[in-house]
Coordinates of C-alpha atoms in Angstrom, one line a residue:
M83 CA -41.9 -66.1 27.4
P84 CA -42.0 -62.9 25.1
L85 CA -43.0 -63.4 21.6
L86 CA -40.0 -61.4 20.0
S87 CA -36.2 -60.9 21.4
V88 CA -34.6 -58.0 19.7
V89 CA -30.9 -57.9 19.9
V90 CA -28.9 -54.3 20.3
P91 CA -25.5 -54.4 20.7
F92 CA -23.5 -51.1 21.1
Y93 CA -20.4 -49.4 21.2
N94 CA -19.9 -45.7 21.5
V95 CA -22.9 -44.7 20.0
E96 CA -24.0 -42.2 22.3
K97 CA -25.6 -39.9 19.9
Y98 CA -27.8 -42.3 18.1
I99 CA -28.8 -44.8 20.4
A100 CA -31.7 -43.4 22.4
A101 CA -33.1 -42.6 19.2
C102 CA -33.0 -46.4 18.2
L103 CA -34.2 -47.9 21.7
A104 CA -37.0 -45.2 21.3
S105 CA -38.3 -46.7 17.6
I106 CA -38.2 -50.1 19.2
A107 CA -40.1 -49.1 22.3
A108 CA -42.7 -47.8 20.1
Q109 CA -43.3 -50.6 18.1
T110 CA -47.1 -51.8 17.8
L111 CA -46.0 -55.3 18.4
T112 CA -45.7 -54.8 22.3
D113 CA -44.9 -58.1 23.5
L114 CA -41.3 -58.0 22.9
E115 CA -37.9 -57.8 25.0
V116 CA -34.9 -55.5 23.7
I117 CA -31.6 -57.2 24.8
C118 CA -29.0 -54.6 24.6
V119 CA -25.0 -55.6 24.8
D120 CA -22.5 -53.3 25.8
D121 CA -19.6 -54.1 24.0
G122 CA -17.1 -52.4 26.3
S123 CA -18.6 -48.7 25.4
A124 CA -15.9 -45.9 26.5
D125 CA -18.5 -43.0 26.2
G126 CA -22.2 -42.3 27.7
S127 CA -23.9 -45.3 25.8
A128 CA -24.3 -47.1 28.6
G129 CA -25.7 -44.5 30.9
V130 CA -28.5 -44.2 28.1
V131 CA -29.2 -47.9 27.9
A132 CA -29.7 -48.0 31.7
G133 CA -32.1 -45.2 31.8
W134 CA -34.4 -46.9 29.3
A135 CA -34.0 -50.1 31.3
A136 CA -34.9 -48.4 34.4
R137 CA -38.1 -47.1 32.8
D138 CA -39.3 -50.1 30.8
P139 CA -39.2 -53.7 32.2
R140 CA -38.8 -55.2 28.6
F141 CA -35.2 -53.7 28.0
R142 CA -32.6 -55.6 29.9
V143 CA -28.5 -55.0 29.2
L144 CA -25.6 -57.3 29.1
T145 CA -22.0 -56.1 29.8
R146 CA -19.1 -57.7 28.4
P147 CA -15.7 -56.9 26.9
N148 CA -14.8 -55.4 23.3
A149 CA -15.0 -58.3 21.1
G150 CA -16.9 -56.9 18.2
L151 CA -20.4 -56.6 16.7
G152 CA -20.6 -60.6 15.9
P153 CA -19.6 -61.9 19.6
A154 CA -21.9 -59.5 21.1
R155 CA -24.9 -60.4 18.8
D156 CA -24.0 -64.2 19.8
A157 CA -24.2 -62.9 23.5
G158 CA -27.4 -61.6 23.0
V159 CA -29.0 -64.7 21.1
T160 CA -27.7 -66.4 24.2
A161 CA -29.6 -64.8 26.8
A162 CA -33.0 -64.2 24.3
T163 CA -36.1 -66.1 25.7
G164 CA -38.6 -65.1 22.6
R165 CA -40.3 -67.4 20.0
Y166 CA -38.7 -65.3 17.2
L167 CA -35.3 -63.0 16.8
A168 CA -34.2 -60.1 15.7
F169 CA -31.2 -57.7 15.4
A170 CA -31.0 -54.3 15.3
D171 CA -28.0 -51.9 15.1
S172 CA -27.8 -49.4 17.8
D173 CA -27.5 -46.6 15.5
D174 CA -30.3 -47.1 13.1
I175 CA -34.0 -46.7 13.5
V176 CA -37.0 -49.3 13.2
P177 CA -40.1 -47.9 11.9
P178 CA -43.2 -48.6 14.6
G179 CA -45.1 -51.4 12.6
A180 CA -41.8 -53.2 11.4
Y181 CA -42.1 -56.0 13.6
D182 CA -45.8 -56.5 13.9
L183 CA -45.5 -57.0 10.0
L184 CA -42.5 -59.5 10.0
V185 CA -44.0 -61.7 13.1
G186 CA -47.7 -61.5 12.0
S187 CA -46.2 -62.8 8.4
L188 CA -44.3 -65.7 10.1
E189 CA -47.4 -66.6 12.4
R190 CA -49.5 -66.9 8.8
T191 CA -47.3 -68.3 6.6
G192 CA -45.0 -70.6 8.7
S193 CA -41.8 -69.6 6.8
D194 CA -38.3 -69.7 8.8
L195 CA -37.5 -66.0 8.4
A196 CA -39.3 -63.0 6.9
C197 CA -37.4 -60.0 5.7
G198 CA -38.6 -56.6 4.6
N199 CA -37.5 -53.3 2.5
V200 CA -35.1 -50.8 3.7
R201 CA -34.7 -47.2 3.5
R202 CA -31.4 -45.2 3.8
L203 CA -31.5 -42.5 6.6
K204 CA -29.4 -39.3 6.0
D205 CA -30.0 -35.8 7.3
G206 CA -33.1 -36.7 8.6
R207 CA -34.0 -37.9 4.9
L208 CA -35.2 -41.0 3.7
T209 CA -34.3 -42.8 0.5
Q210 CA -34.7 -46.4 -1.0
S211 CA -31.5 -48.4 -0.3
W212 CA -30.0 -49.7 -3.5
A213 CA -29.1 -52.8 -2.0
H214 CA -32.8 -53.6 -1.3
R215 CA -34.3 -52.5 -4.4
E216 CA -34.6 -55.4 -6.6
A217 CA -35.3 -57.9 -4.2
F218 CA -38.1 -56.0 -2.1
A219 CA -39.5 -54.6 -5.3
R220 CA -42.8 -56.8 -4.7
T221 CA -44.5 -58.8 -1.5
L222 CA -43.5 -62.3 -2.0
P223 CA -44.8 -65.0 1.1
R224 CA -43.3 -68.0 1.2
T225 CA -40.6 -67.8 -1.5
H226 CA -36.8 -68.6 -1.5
I227 CA -33.3 -67.5 -2.6
T228 CA -33.3 -70.3 -5.3
E229 CA -36.8 -69.1 -6.6
H230 CA -35.9 -65.4 -6.0
P231 CA -32.1 -64.9 -6.7
G232 CA -32.3 -60.9 -6.2
L233 CA -32.3 -62.2 -2.2
V234 CA -28.4 -62.5 -2.9
R235 CA -27.9 -58.9 -2.3
D236 CA -29.6 -59.4 0.8
R237 CA -27.0 -59.9 3.3
M238 CA -27.7 -57.9 6.3
A239 CA -29.3 -59.0 9.6
W240 CA -31.2 -55.9 10.7
N241 CA -34.3 -56.3 8.5
K242 CA -35.5 -59.8 9.5
V243 CA -37.0 -61.8 11.9
F244 CA -36.0 -65.2 12.4
R245 CA -38.1 -68.2 13.9
R246 CA -35.9 -68.8 17.0
A247 CA -36.3 -72.8 16.3
F248 CA -34.9 -72.6 13.1
W249 CA -31.9 -70.1 14.0
D250 CA -31.1 -72.5 16.5
A251 CA -31.7 -75.6 14.7
R252 CA -29.1 -74.2 12.1
G253 CA -26.3 -73.7 14.9
L254 CA -26.1 -70.1 13.0
S255 CA -23.7 -67.5 14.5
F256 CA -21.5 -64.4 13.9
P257 CA -17.9 -64.6 13.3
A258 CA -15.7 -62.4 15.3
R259 CA -14.8 -60.1 12.4
M260 CA -16.0 -57.1 10.6
Y261 CA -18.3 -57.8 7.7
E262 CA -20.0 -60.5 9.9
D263 CA -23.5 -60.4 8.5
Q264 CA -22.9 -61.7 4.9
P265 CA -21.7 -65.5 5.9
V266 CA -24.6 -66.2 8.2
M267 CA -27.7 -64.5 6.5
I268 CA -27.0 -66.2 2.8
P269 CA -26.7 -69.5 4.5
A270 CA -30.0 -68.6 6.6
H271 CA -31.5 -67.8 3.2
V272 CA -30.4 -71.2 1.8
H273 CA -31.2 -73.1 4.5
A274 CA -34.5 -71.8 5.0
S275 CA -37.4 -73.8 4.2
R276 CA -39.5 -70.9 3.0
V277 CA -39.1 -67.3 3.2
D278 CA -41.5 -64.1 3.2
V279 CA -40.4 -61.2 1.4
H280 CA -41.9 -57.8 1.8
A281 CA -41.8 -54.9 0.0
E282 CA -42.9 -52.5 2.8
P283 CA -39.5 -50.7 4.7
V284 CA -39.1 -52.3 7.9
Y285 CA -35.4 -50.6 8.5
H286 CA -34.1 -47.3 8.5
W287 CA -30.1 -47.8 8.0
R288 CA -28.3 -44.8 8.9
E289 CA -25.4 -43.0 6.9
R290 CA -23.6 -41.8 10.0
E291 CA -22.9 -38.0 10.1
D292 CA -20.2 -38.2 12.4
G293 CA -17.3 -39.3 9.4
G294 CA -15.5 -41.8 11.8
G295 CA -17.1 -44.2 13.5
S296 CA -18.8 -47.1 10.9
I297 CA -17.2 -49.9 9.4
T298 CA -18.1 -48.9 5.9
Q299 CA -16.3 -45.4 6.5
R300 CA -13.0 -47.4 7.5
R301 CA -13.4 -49.1 3.9
L302 CA -9.5 -49.3 2.9
E303 CA -8.2 -49.7 6.3
P304 CA -6.3 -53.3 5.9
D305 CA -8.1 -55.1 8.6
N306 CA -11.3 -54.0 7.2
V307 CA -10.8 -55.1 3.7
R308 CA -9.2 -58.4 5.0
D309 CA -12.5 -59.0 6.7
R310 CA -14.8 -58.1 3.6
L311 CA -12.9 -60.4 1.3
L312 CA -12.9 -63.1 4.4
S313 CA -16.8 -62.9 4.2
V314 CA -17.4 -62.8 0.6
A315 CA -14.9 -65.9 -0.1
E316 CA -16.7 -67.7 2.8
T317 CA -20.1 -66.9 1.3
A318 CA -18.7 -67.8 -2.3
A319 CA -17.6 -71.3 -0.8
F320 CA -20.6 -71.9 1.2
L321 CA -22.8 -71.4 -2.4
A322 CA -20.4 -73.5 -4.2
R323 CA -21.5 -76.4 -2.1
H324 CA -25.0 -75.7 -1.3
A325 CA -26.6 -73.8 -4.2
P326 CA -23.9 -73.7 -6.9
E327 CA -26.5 -71.9 -9.0
L328 CA -26.4 -68.6 -6.7
K329 CA -22.7 -68.6 -6.8
P330 CA -22.3 -66.8 -10.3
P331 CA -24.9 -63.9 -9.2
L332 CA -22.8 -63.6 -6.0
D333 CA -19.7 -63.2 -7.7
A334 CA -21.0 -60.6 -10.2
E335 CA -22.1 -58.6 -6.9
S336 CA -19.3 -59.1 -5.1
M337 CA -17.0 -58.1 -8.2
E338 CA -18.5 -54.8 -8.4
I339 CA -18.6 -54.0 -4.9
D340 CA -16.1 -55.9 -2.4
L341 CA -13.2 -56.6 -5.1
L342 CA -13.5 -53.1 -6.4
V343 CA -12.7 -51.9 -2.8
A344 CA -10.1 -54.3 -2.4
A345 CA -8.6 -52.8 -5.8
E346 CA -8.9 -49.4 -4.4
A347 CA -7.1 -50.7 -1.4
A348 CA -4.4 -52.5 -3.3
A349 CA -3.6 -49.3 -4.8
V350 CA -2.5 -47.4 -1.8
L351 CA -1.5 -49.8 0.7
T352 CA 2.6 -51.0 0.4
G353 CA 4.5 -53.9 1.9
P354 CA 2.8 -56.9 3.6
D355 CA -0.3 -55.4 4.3
R356 CA -0.8 -55.4 0.0
D357 CA 0.7 -59.0 -0.7
R358 CA -1.7 -60.2 2.1
L359 CA -4.8 -58.4 0.5
L360 CA -3.1 -59.4 -3.3
D361 CA -3.3 -63.4 -1.8
L362 CA -7.0 -63.0 -0.6
A363 CA -8.4 -61.0 -3.7
C364 CA -6.8 -63.2 -6.2
G365 CA -7.5 -66.4 -4.6
Y366 CA -11.3 -65.4 -4.9
L367 CA -11.2 -64.1 -8.4
D368 CA -9.3 -67.8 -9.1
G369 CA -12.9 -69.2 -8.5
V370 CA -15.2 -66.9 -10.6
D371 CA -15.8 -68.4 -13.9
E372 CA -15.6 -66.6 -17.7
T373 CA -18.9 -66.3 -18.2
T374 CA -19.4 -63.9 -14.9
W375 CA -16.3 -62.1 -15.6
R376 CA -18.1 -61.1 -19.0
A377 CA -21.3 -60.2 -17.0
V378 CA -19.5 -57.3 -15.3
P379 CA -19.0 -54.1 -16.7
A380 CA -15.9 -53.7 -18.8
L381 CA -14.5 -50.9 -16.7
T382 CA -14.9 -53.0 -13.5
R383 CA -13.7 -56.0 -15.4
L384 CA -10.4 -54.3 -16.9
R385 CA -9.5 -53.1 -12.6
L386 CA -10.1 -56.5 -11.3
R387 CA -8.3 -58.5 -14.3
L388 CA -5.3 -55.7 -13.2
L389 CA -5.7 -56.5 -9.6
H390 CA -5.6 -60.1 -10.5
R391 CA -2.5 -60.0 -12.7
R392 CA -1.1 -57.7 -9.7
M393 CA -0.5 -55.1 -12.1
I394 CA -0.1 -52.4 -9.7
P395 CA 1.1 -49.0 -11.4
E396 CA -1.4 -50.0 -14.3
L397 CA -4.6 -50.3 -11.7
R398 CA -3.5 -47.0 -10.4
S399 CA -4.2 -45.5 -13.8
A400 CA -7.1 -47.7 -14.5
L401 CA -8.6 -46.3 -11.2
A402 CA -8.1 -42.9 -11.8
F403 CA -9.6 -43.2 -15.3
A404 CA -12.6 -44.6 -13.7
E405 CA -13.1 -41.5 -11.6
Q406 CA -13.2 -39.1 -14.4
A407 CA -15.1 -41.5 -16.8
T408 CA -18.6 -40.6 -16.1
A409 CA -17.5 -37.0 -17.1
T410 CA -16.5 -37.7 -20.5
E411 CA -17.6 -39.7 -23.2
V412 CA -15.8 -42.7 -23.9
R413 CA -15.1 -43.5 -27.6
V414 CA -16.5 -47.2 -28.5
R415 CA -15.7 -49.1 -31.8
P416 CA -16.5 -52.0 -33.7
G417 CA -14.4 -55.1 -33.8
G418 CA -14.6 -58.7 -35.4
V419 CA -15.4 -60.1 -38.4
T420 CA -17.7 -63.0 -38.0
R421 CA -19.1 -62.1 -34.9
R422 CA -19.5 -58.1 -34.6
R423 CA -18.2 -57.0 -30.9
W424 CA -18.0 -53.4 -29.4
Y425 CA -14.8 -52.2 -27.4
A426 CA -14.2 -49.1 -25.3
D427 CA -11.2 -47.1 -25.4
Y428 CA -10.4 -47.7 -21.6
P429 CA -6.8 -47.6 -20.8
L430 CA -4.4 -50.4 -22.1
R431 CA -6.7 -51.4 -24.8
G432 CA -4.8 -54.0 -27.0
D433 CA -2.4 -54.8 -24.3
R434 CA -1.3 -58.4 -24.7
R435 CA -1.1 -59.2 -20.9
L436 CA -5.0 -58.8 -20.9
P437 CA -7.7 -61.1 -22.4
A438 CA -9.1 -60.1 -25.6
D439 CA -12.5 -59.7 -24.0
T440 CA -11.3 -57.1 -21.3
H441 CA -12.6 -54.1 -23.3
E442 CA -15.8 -55.3 -24.6
V443 CA -18.8 -53.3 -23.8
T444 CA -21.2 -54.7 -26.2
G445 CA -23.8 -55.8 -23.8
E446 CA -23.4 -52.4 -22.0
L447 CA -24.4 -50.0 -25.3
R448 CA -27.4 -47.7 -24.9
L449 CA -29.3 -46.1 -27.7
R450 CA -30.2 -42.2 -26.5
G451 CA -32.5 -40.2 -27.7
S452 CA -34.0 -36.7 -27.0
V453 CA -36.7 -34.6 -28.0
E454 CA -35.5 -31.1 -27.8
R455 CA -38.2 -28.9 -29.0
L456 CA -42.0 -29.6 -28.8
C457 CA -44.6 -27.3 -30.5
F458 CA -48.5 -27.6 -31.2
Q459 CA -49.4 -26.5 -34.5
T460 CA -52.8 -26.9 -36.6
G461 CA -53.9 -30.0 -35.6
G462 CA -50.9 -31.8 -34.4
L463 CA -48.1 -31.5 -32.5
R464 CA -44.3 -31.2 -34.1
A465 CA -41.5 -33.0 -32.6
Q466 CA -37.7 -32.0 -33.1
G467 CA -34.6 -34.2 -31.7
R468 CA -31.6 -36.3 -31.6
I469 CA -30.9 -40.0 -31.9
W470 CA -27.4 -41.2 -30.7
L471 CA -25.1 -44.2 -29.6
P472 CA -22.9 -42.6 -27.0
G473 CA -19.5 -43.0 -27.6
A474 CA -20.0 -44.3 -31.2
A475 CA -19.2 -42.4 -34.6
L476 CA -21.8 -42.7 -37.3
D477 CA -19.3 -44.0 -40.0
D478 CA -19.2 -47.3 -37.6
L479 CA -22.9 -47.5 -37.7
A480 CA -23.1 -46.9 -41.5
G481 CA -25.9 -49.8 -43.1
A482 CA -27.6 -50.2 -39.7
R483 CA -31.1 -49.5 -39.8
L484 CA -33.0 -47.2 -37.7
K485 CA -36.7 -47.1 -36.9
L486 CA -38.8 -44.7 -35.0
A487 CA -42.6 -45.4 -34.2
L488 CA -45.1 -44.1 -31.5
R489 CA -45.8 -47.1 -29.1
Q490 CA -49.0 -47.2 -26.9
G491 CA -48.4 -48.0 -23.2
G492 CA -44.5 -49.1 -23.5
R493 CA -41.9 -51.1 -25.3
E494 CA -44.4 -54.1 -26.2
G495 CA -47.3 -51.9 -26.9
R496 CA -49.4 -51.2 -30.0
A497 CA -46.6 -49.5 -32.7
V498 CA -47.5 -46.6 -35.1
P499 CA -44.5 -46.3 -37.7
L500 CA -43.0 -43.0 -38.0
G501 CA -40.3 -44.2 -40.5
Q502 CA -37.0 -46.4 -41.2
W503 CA -34.1 -45.2 -42.6
R504 CA -30.8 -47.5 -43.2
L505 CA -27.7 -45.3 -42.2
A506 CA -25.3 -44.1 -44.7
P507 CA -21.7 -43.1 -44.2
G508 CA -20.1 -39.9 -43.3
A509 CA -21.9 -36.7 -42.2
R510 CA -24.5 -35.8 -44.8
E511 CA -28.1 -34.5 -45.2
Y512 CA -31.2 -36.9 -45.9
A513 CA -34.1 -36.1 -47.6
E514 CA -36.4 -33.6 -46.2
A515 CA -39.4 -36.4 -46.8
A516 CA -37.5 -38.7 -44.8
G517 CA -37.6 -36.4 -41.8
I518 CA -34.0 -37.1 -40.4
T519 CA -30.5 -35.5 -40.7
A520 CA -27.3 -37.4 -39.9
D521 CA -24.2 -35.7 -38.7
A522 CA -21.5 -36.1 -36.2
D523 CA -23.5 -35.6 -33.6
G524 CA -26.0 -38.0 -34.0
I525 CA -29.4 -38.6 -36.3
G526 CA -31.6 -35.6 -36.1
F527 CA -35.3 -35.7 -36.6
D528 CA -38.3 -33.2 -37.3
L529 CA -41.8 -35.2 -37.5
D530 CA -45.6 -34.5 -37.0
L531 CA -46.5 -36.6 -33.9
G532 CA -50.2 -35.4 -34.2
R533 CA -50.9 -36.6 -37.8
A534 CA -49.2 -40.1 -36.9
L535 CA -51.3 -40.8 -34.0
P536 CA -53.8 -43.0 -34.9
L537 CA -56.9 -40.7 -33.5
A538 CA -59.5 -41.8 -35.9
D539 CA -59.4 -44.9 -33.8
G540 CA -61.3 -43.0 -31.0
P541 CA -61.2 -44.7 -27.6
K542 CA -58.8 -47.3 -29.1
A543 CA -56.0 -44.6 -29.3
E544 CA -56.7 -43.5 -25.7
G545 CA -53.5 -43.9 -23.4
A546 CA -50.2 -43.0 -23.1
W547 CA -48.1 -43.2 -26.0
Q548 CA -44.0 -42.6 -26.5
I549 CA -41.7 -42.2 -28.9
R550 CA -39.5 -45.2 -29.4
A551 CA -36.3 -45.5 -31.4
D552 CA -34.8 -48.9 -32.8
L553 CA -31.4 -49.4 -34.1
E554 CA -30.1 -52.4 -35.6
G555 CA -27.1 -53.6 -37.4
H556 CA -23.2 -54.2 -36.6
G557 CA -24.0 -56.5 -33.8
L558 CA -26.6 -54.2 -32.0
T559 CA -30.3 -54.6 -31.4
L560 CA -31.0 -51.6 -29.2
S561 CA -34.0 -49.6 -28.3
A562 CA -34.8 -46.5 -26.3
G563 CA -37.6 -44.5 -25.0
L564 CA -37.1 -40.8 -25.9
T565 CA -36.8 -38.3 -23.2
A566 CA -37.7 -34.5 -23.2
P567 CA -36.8 -31.7 -21.0
A568 CA -39.7 -30.8 -18.1
S569 CA -38.6 -26.9 -19.0
D570 CA -39.9 -27.0 -22.4
P571 CA -42.8 -24.5 -22.5
V572 CA -45.2 -26.8 -24.2
F573 CA -45.6 -28.5 -21.1
G574 CA -47.2 -25.3 -19.6
K575 CA -50.0 -24.6 -22.3
G576 CA -52.1 -27.5 -21.4
P577 CA -53.6 -30.1 -23.7
L578 CA -53.9 -29.5 -27.5
R579 CA -57.4 -29.7 -28.4
L580 CA -58.0 -31.7 -31.8
G581 CA -61.5 -32.1 -32.1
A582 CA -64.6 -32.5 -30.0
G583 CA -63.6 -34.6 -26.8
L584 CA -60.4 -35.2 -28.3
W585 CA -57.1 -34.0 -26.8
I586 CA -53.0 -34.6 -26.7
I587 CA -51.7 -33.8 -23.4
P588 CA -47.9 -33.8 -23.1
C589 CA -46.0 -34.6 -19.9
V590 CA -42.5 -36.0 -18.7
G591 CA -42.8 -39.3 -17.0
N592 CA -39.9 -41.4 -15.0
H593 CA -36.5 -41.2 -16.1
R594 CA -37.8 -38.2 -18.0
R595 CA -39.3 -40.2 -20.5
L596 CA -41.6 -38.1 -23.2
R597 CA -45.4 -39.4 -22.8
L598 CA -48.3 -38.0 -25.0
R599 CA -51.6 -38.8 -23.2
V600 CA -54.4 -39.2 -25.9
R601 CA -58.0 -38.5 -24.3
C602 CA -60.7 -39.5 -26.3
A603 CA -63.9 -38.4 -24.2
G604 CA -67.5 -40.5 -24.1
A605 CA -69.1 -37.7 -23.2
A606 CA -68.2 -34.3 -22.5
V607 CA -69.7 -30.7 -20.9
T608 CA -69.7 -28.0 -23.7
R609 CA -71.5 -25.4 -21.8
C610 CA -71.5 -24.7 -18.1
V611 CA -73.7 -21.6 -17.1
P612 CA -73.7 -19.9 -13.3
G613 CA -77.2 -19.1 -11.6
R614 CA -78.6 -18.4 -8.2
A615 CA -79.3 -21.5 -7.2
G616 CA -76.3 -23.6 -8.8
L617 CA -75.4 -24.5 -12.3
T618 CA -76.8 -25.8 -15.6
I619 CA -74.5 -28.0 -17.5
S620 CA -75.3 -29.2 -21.0
G621 CA -73.3 -31.4 -23.3
W622 CA -73.0 -34.5 -25.5
V623 CA -72.5 -38.4 -25.0
R624 CA -71.1 -40.7 -27.7
A625 CA -73.8 -43.3 -26.8
D626 CA -77.5 -44.1 -27.1
V627 CA -78.6 -42.8 -23.6
P628 CA -81.8 -44.3 -22.5
P629 CA -84.0 -42.4 -19.5
P630 CA -84.0 -42.2 -16.7
A631 CA -80.0 -40.4 -16.5
E632 CA -78.5 -38.6 -14.1
V633 CA -75.1 -36.5 -13.6
A634 CA -73.3 -38.1 -10.7
L635 CA -70.8 -36.1 -8.6
L636 CA -68.2 -38.0 -7.0
P637 CA -65.6 -37.2 -4.5
Q638 CA -62.3 -36.7 -5.9
D639 CA -60.5 -37.6 -2.7
D640 CA -62.4 -40.5 -1.1
A641 CA -60.7 -39.5 2.2
A642 CA -62.1 -36.4 2.0
G643 CA -65.1 -37.0 3.5
G644 CA -67.3 -35.9 0.6
R645 CA -70.0 -37.9 -0.3
E646 CA -71.2 -38.7 -3.8
V647 CA -74.7 -36.9 -4.6
A648 CA -76.6 -37.4 -8.3
F649 CA -79.1 -34.9 -10.1
P650 CA -81.7 -35.9 -13.1
A651 CA -80.5 -35.3 -16.4
E652 CA -82.6 -34.9 -19.6
V653 CA -81.2 -36.6 -22.5
G654 CA -82.2 -36.4 -26.1
R655 CA -81.2 -38.5 -29.3
V656 CA -79.2 -36.7 -31.9
R657 CA -78.5 -39.5 -34.0
A658 CA -77.7 -42.9 -33.6
G659 CA -74.9 -43.3 -31.3
M660 CA -75.2 -39.4 -30.1
C661 CA -77.1 -37.8 -27.8
R662 CA -77.2 -34.5 -25.9
F663 CA -77.8 -34.0 -22.0
T664 CA -78.7 -31.0 -20.1
A665 CA -78.5 -31.0 -16.2
D666 CA -79.4 -28.7 -13.3
I667 CA -76.7 -28.8 -10.6
P668 CA -77.9 -26.9 -7.3
L669 CA -74.6 -25.8 -5.4
G670 CA -76.6 -25.8 -1.8
G671 CA -77.3 -28.9 -2.3
I672 CA -73.5 -30.5 -2.5
G673 CA -72.0 -31.5 0.7
A674 CA -68.4 -30.6 1.9
G675 CA -65.5 -32.0 -0.1
P676 CA -62.7 -30.1 -1.5
A677 CA -63.4 -31.3 -5.2
W678 CA -65.7 -33.4 -7.3
R679 CA -65.6 -34.9 -10.4
F680 CA -68.5 -35.4 -12.6
A681 CA -69.8 -38.5 -14.5
L682 CA -73.2 -39.5 -16.6
R683 CA -75.1 -42.4 -15.6
H684 CA -78.2 -43.9 -16.9
R685 CA -80.7 -46.8 -16.4
D686 CA -78.1 -49.4 -17.8
A687 CA -75.6 -48.8 -14.8
R688 CA -73.1 -47.3 -17.5
T689 CA -71.0 -44.6 -15.9
V690 CA -69.3 -42.1 -18.4
P691 CA -66.9 -39.8 -17.1
L692 CA -67.6 -35.7 -18.5
A693 CA -64.8 -34.1 -20.1
F694 CA -64.8 -30.3 -19.9
D695 CA -64.6 -29.4 -23.4
S696 CA -63.5 -25.8 -22.6
A697 CA -60.4 -23.8 -21.6
E698 CA -62.0 -21.3 -19.4
H699 CA -62.8 -21.9 -15.6
V700 CA -66.7 -21.0 -14.8
E701 CA -67.4 -19.4 -11.1
G702 CA -70.8 -20.0 -9.2
E703 CA -72.0 -18.7 -5.8
A704 CA -75.2 -20.0 -3.6
D705 CA -75.9 -20.1 0.2
R706 CA -72.3 -18.1 0.6
R707 CA -70.8 -20.9 -1.0
R708 CA -68.4 -20.2 -3.8
F709 CA -67.6 -22.8 -6.4
V710 CA -65.3 -22.9 -9.7
V711 CA -65.2 -25.3 -12.2
T712 CA -62.0 -26.3 -14.3
R713 CA -60.6 -28.9 -16.2
S714 CA -58.5 -31.3 -14.6
G715 CA -55.1 -32.8 -15.9
N716 CA -56.7 -35.2 -18.0
C717 CA -59.4 -32.9 -18.9
N718 CA -62.0 -34.1 -16.9
L719 CA -64.7 -31.6 -15.2
V720 CA -63.8 -30.7 -11.6
L721 CA -65.8 -28.8 -9.3
R722 CA -63.7 -26.7 -6.2
E723 CA -65.1 -25.1 -3.8
R724 CA -63.7 -21.7 -2.2
I725 CA -64.6 -20.5 0.8
D726 CA -66.2 -17.2 1.2
Q727 CA -64.5 -14.9 3.8
R728 CA -67.3 -12.2 3.9

């Protein structure tokens, strides 16, 4: 009996199936059988699969009349003999260690199923599958969908390995229609005693390039939309009975994906096809509670309210608006007396046929801020930029309080205030001392960041700082980290030196967020002199260093094969808490390695990285080997070898 059975149904996929089967044959887990189910293919797919079966005894072929993916999978399950069970679609790829990872996980934990992250495959490139991003952000052995509700999005069969005994005990089988995965996978998650979740990708989901064959590419066809809605309705009904706490997140997810597809289809279909679609869609939406309605974005809510009320001409207008809405800024306005809320000027605002909260966007509003110009100046760094609330007029924010602060390590880190202001009505200039101006385009600022950073704190100031803006008032409590254009010339100028061993390093992080890295060195090399035998370095350390001491050279990349070396250092006390050091570094005594970083080490086993307090690089040569000493992006001293070609 094989350890794992992999079921691969196929139908007219001659272009892709060889790559799929090759990826399964190459699995590091070799104790497997592959059951290929020919679902009535009319192209050359069967011949390709037959060739694999002839070359590899682990491959078997079943042939049956065309009945769809669900029945084909069930036929493969019936023929499977393995202790574990997996599915693969014939146009996708399974990365080499996927089944080893998932089966090994089940062997260790005893869980009923193991699942892993997914990458989308298009034109030979892999990207993260958005549907699996949240649920598989981290590895979680022996969890459950009720403990990790993000698994509501994990609705596909092919990124999983099931314990076969569990599959049979729960009587799991696929319906004979499209979108057959969801009404099986969500119940599998709920019924499983424990589930292993892996952040490592175990499946490459192909986005078909042939333009016609896949189910998702025919999404507005009547049968396609019908099967999609039947699957989500069946899944919602299951959760209502067995895990009601999971139905709201499933409903919200289905409304933003499946029901929006139904809305698009309802706008183009006519006659009985549209009537049947509306019956299914409205029946589903009848069961969605108002809390979930309010949780979906207002533009989605508007389209689905119109679908739910069968207002088809108005739905077409709203769909057309939604296609263009991302390119235009929609006006938002405050409303309400006792409870301030914000509403967007989407179509049909104020239409009495729609609930009053249809256009509410309070929870969707996001404060924006951008540093448009950075410039070094004597002793500091000046930032000029703008803060705004997209779609809101300044007059609507009159009376709100704006705060700017430098924060260390993110939103919850140590804060250094830059200023706070209560916004006044109308476009007007603020006093220059305040550091901001306000006009129709938002709130401008001009701030000296270098003087605001608590650099006198020394090592406590070290780390990444960001500028954050907070806006509070009129029913809003919003916060934003400011962005910066990566093209700003300041990012090419290197660190700004503010004193001995003290630098500000501007950089752009994730989502273009501006980061100000403060580097406060505990030790630095101030002089580096090349000689025949090597380098002589000298500098200071902010500590009392008892002899003996040494300068250690550590390989920058552990995988490069370099080995740590160390050389004696002479140390002398300058004053309490400050010493100077000197060391000779014989270049011929350094082994192969692309780059080395330096550290000072003494008998108390303290190791202090050595910064390089110089903007100039230094070159040296010994034994026909050339070296260059430079400063890293974090201001540390780095030694790199250059091969002499003479």
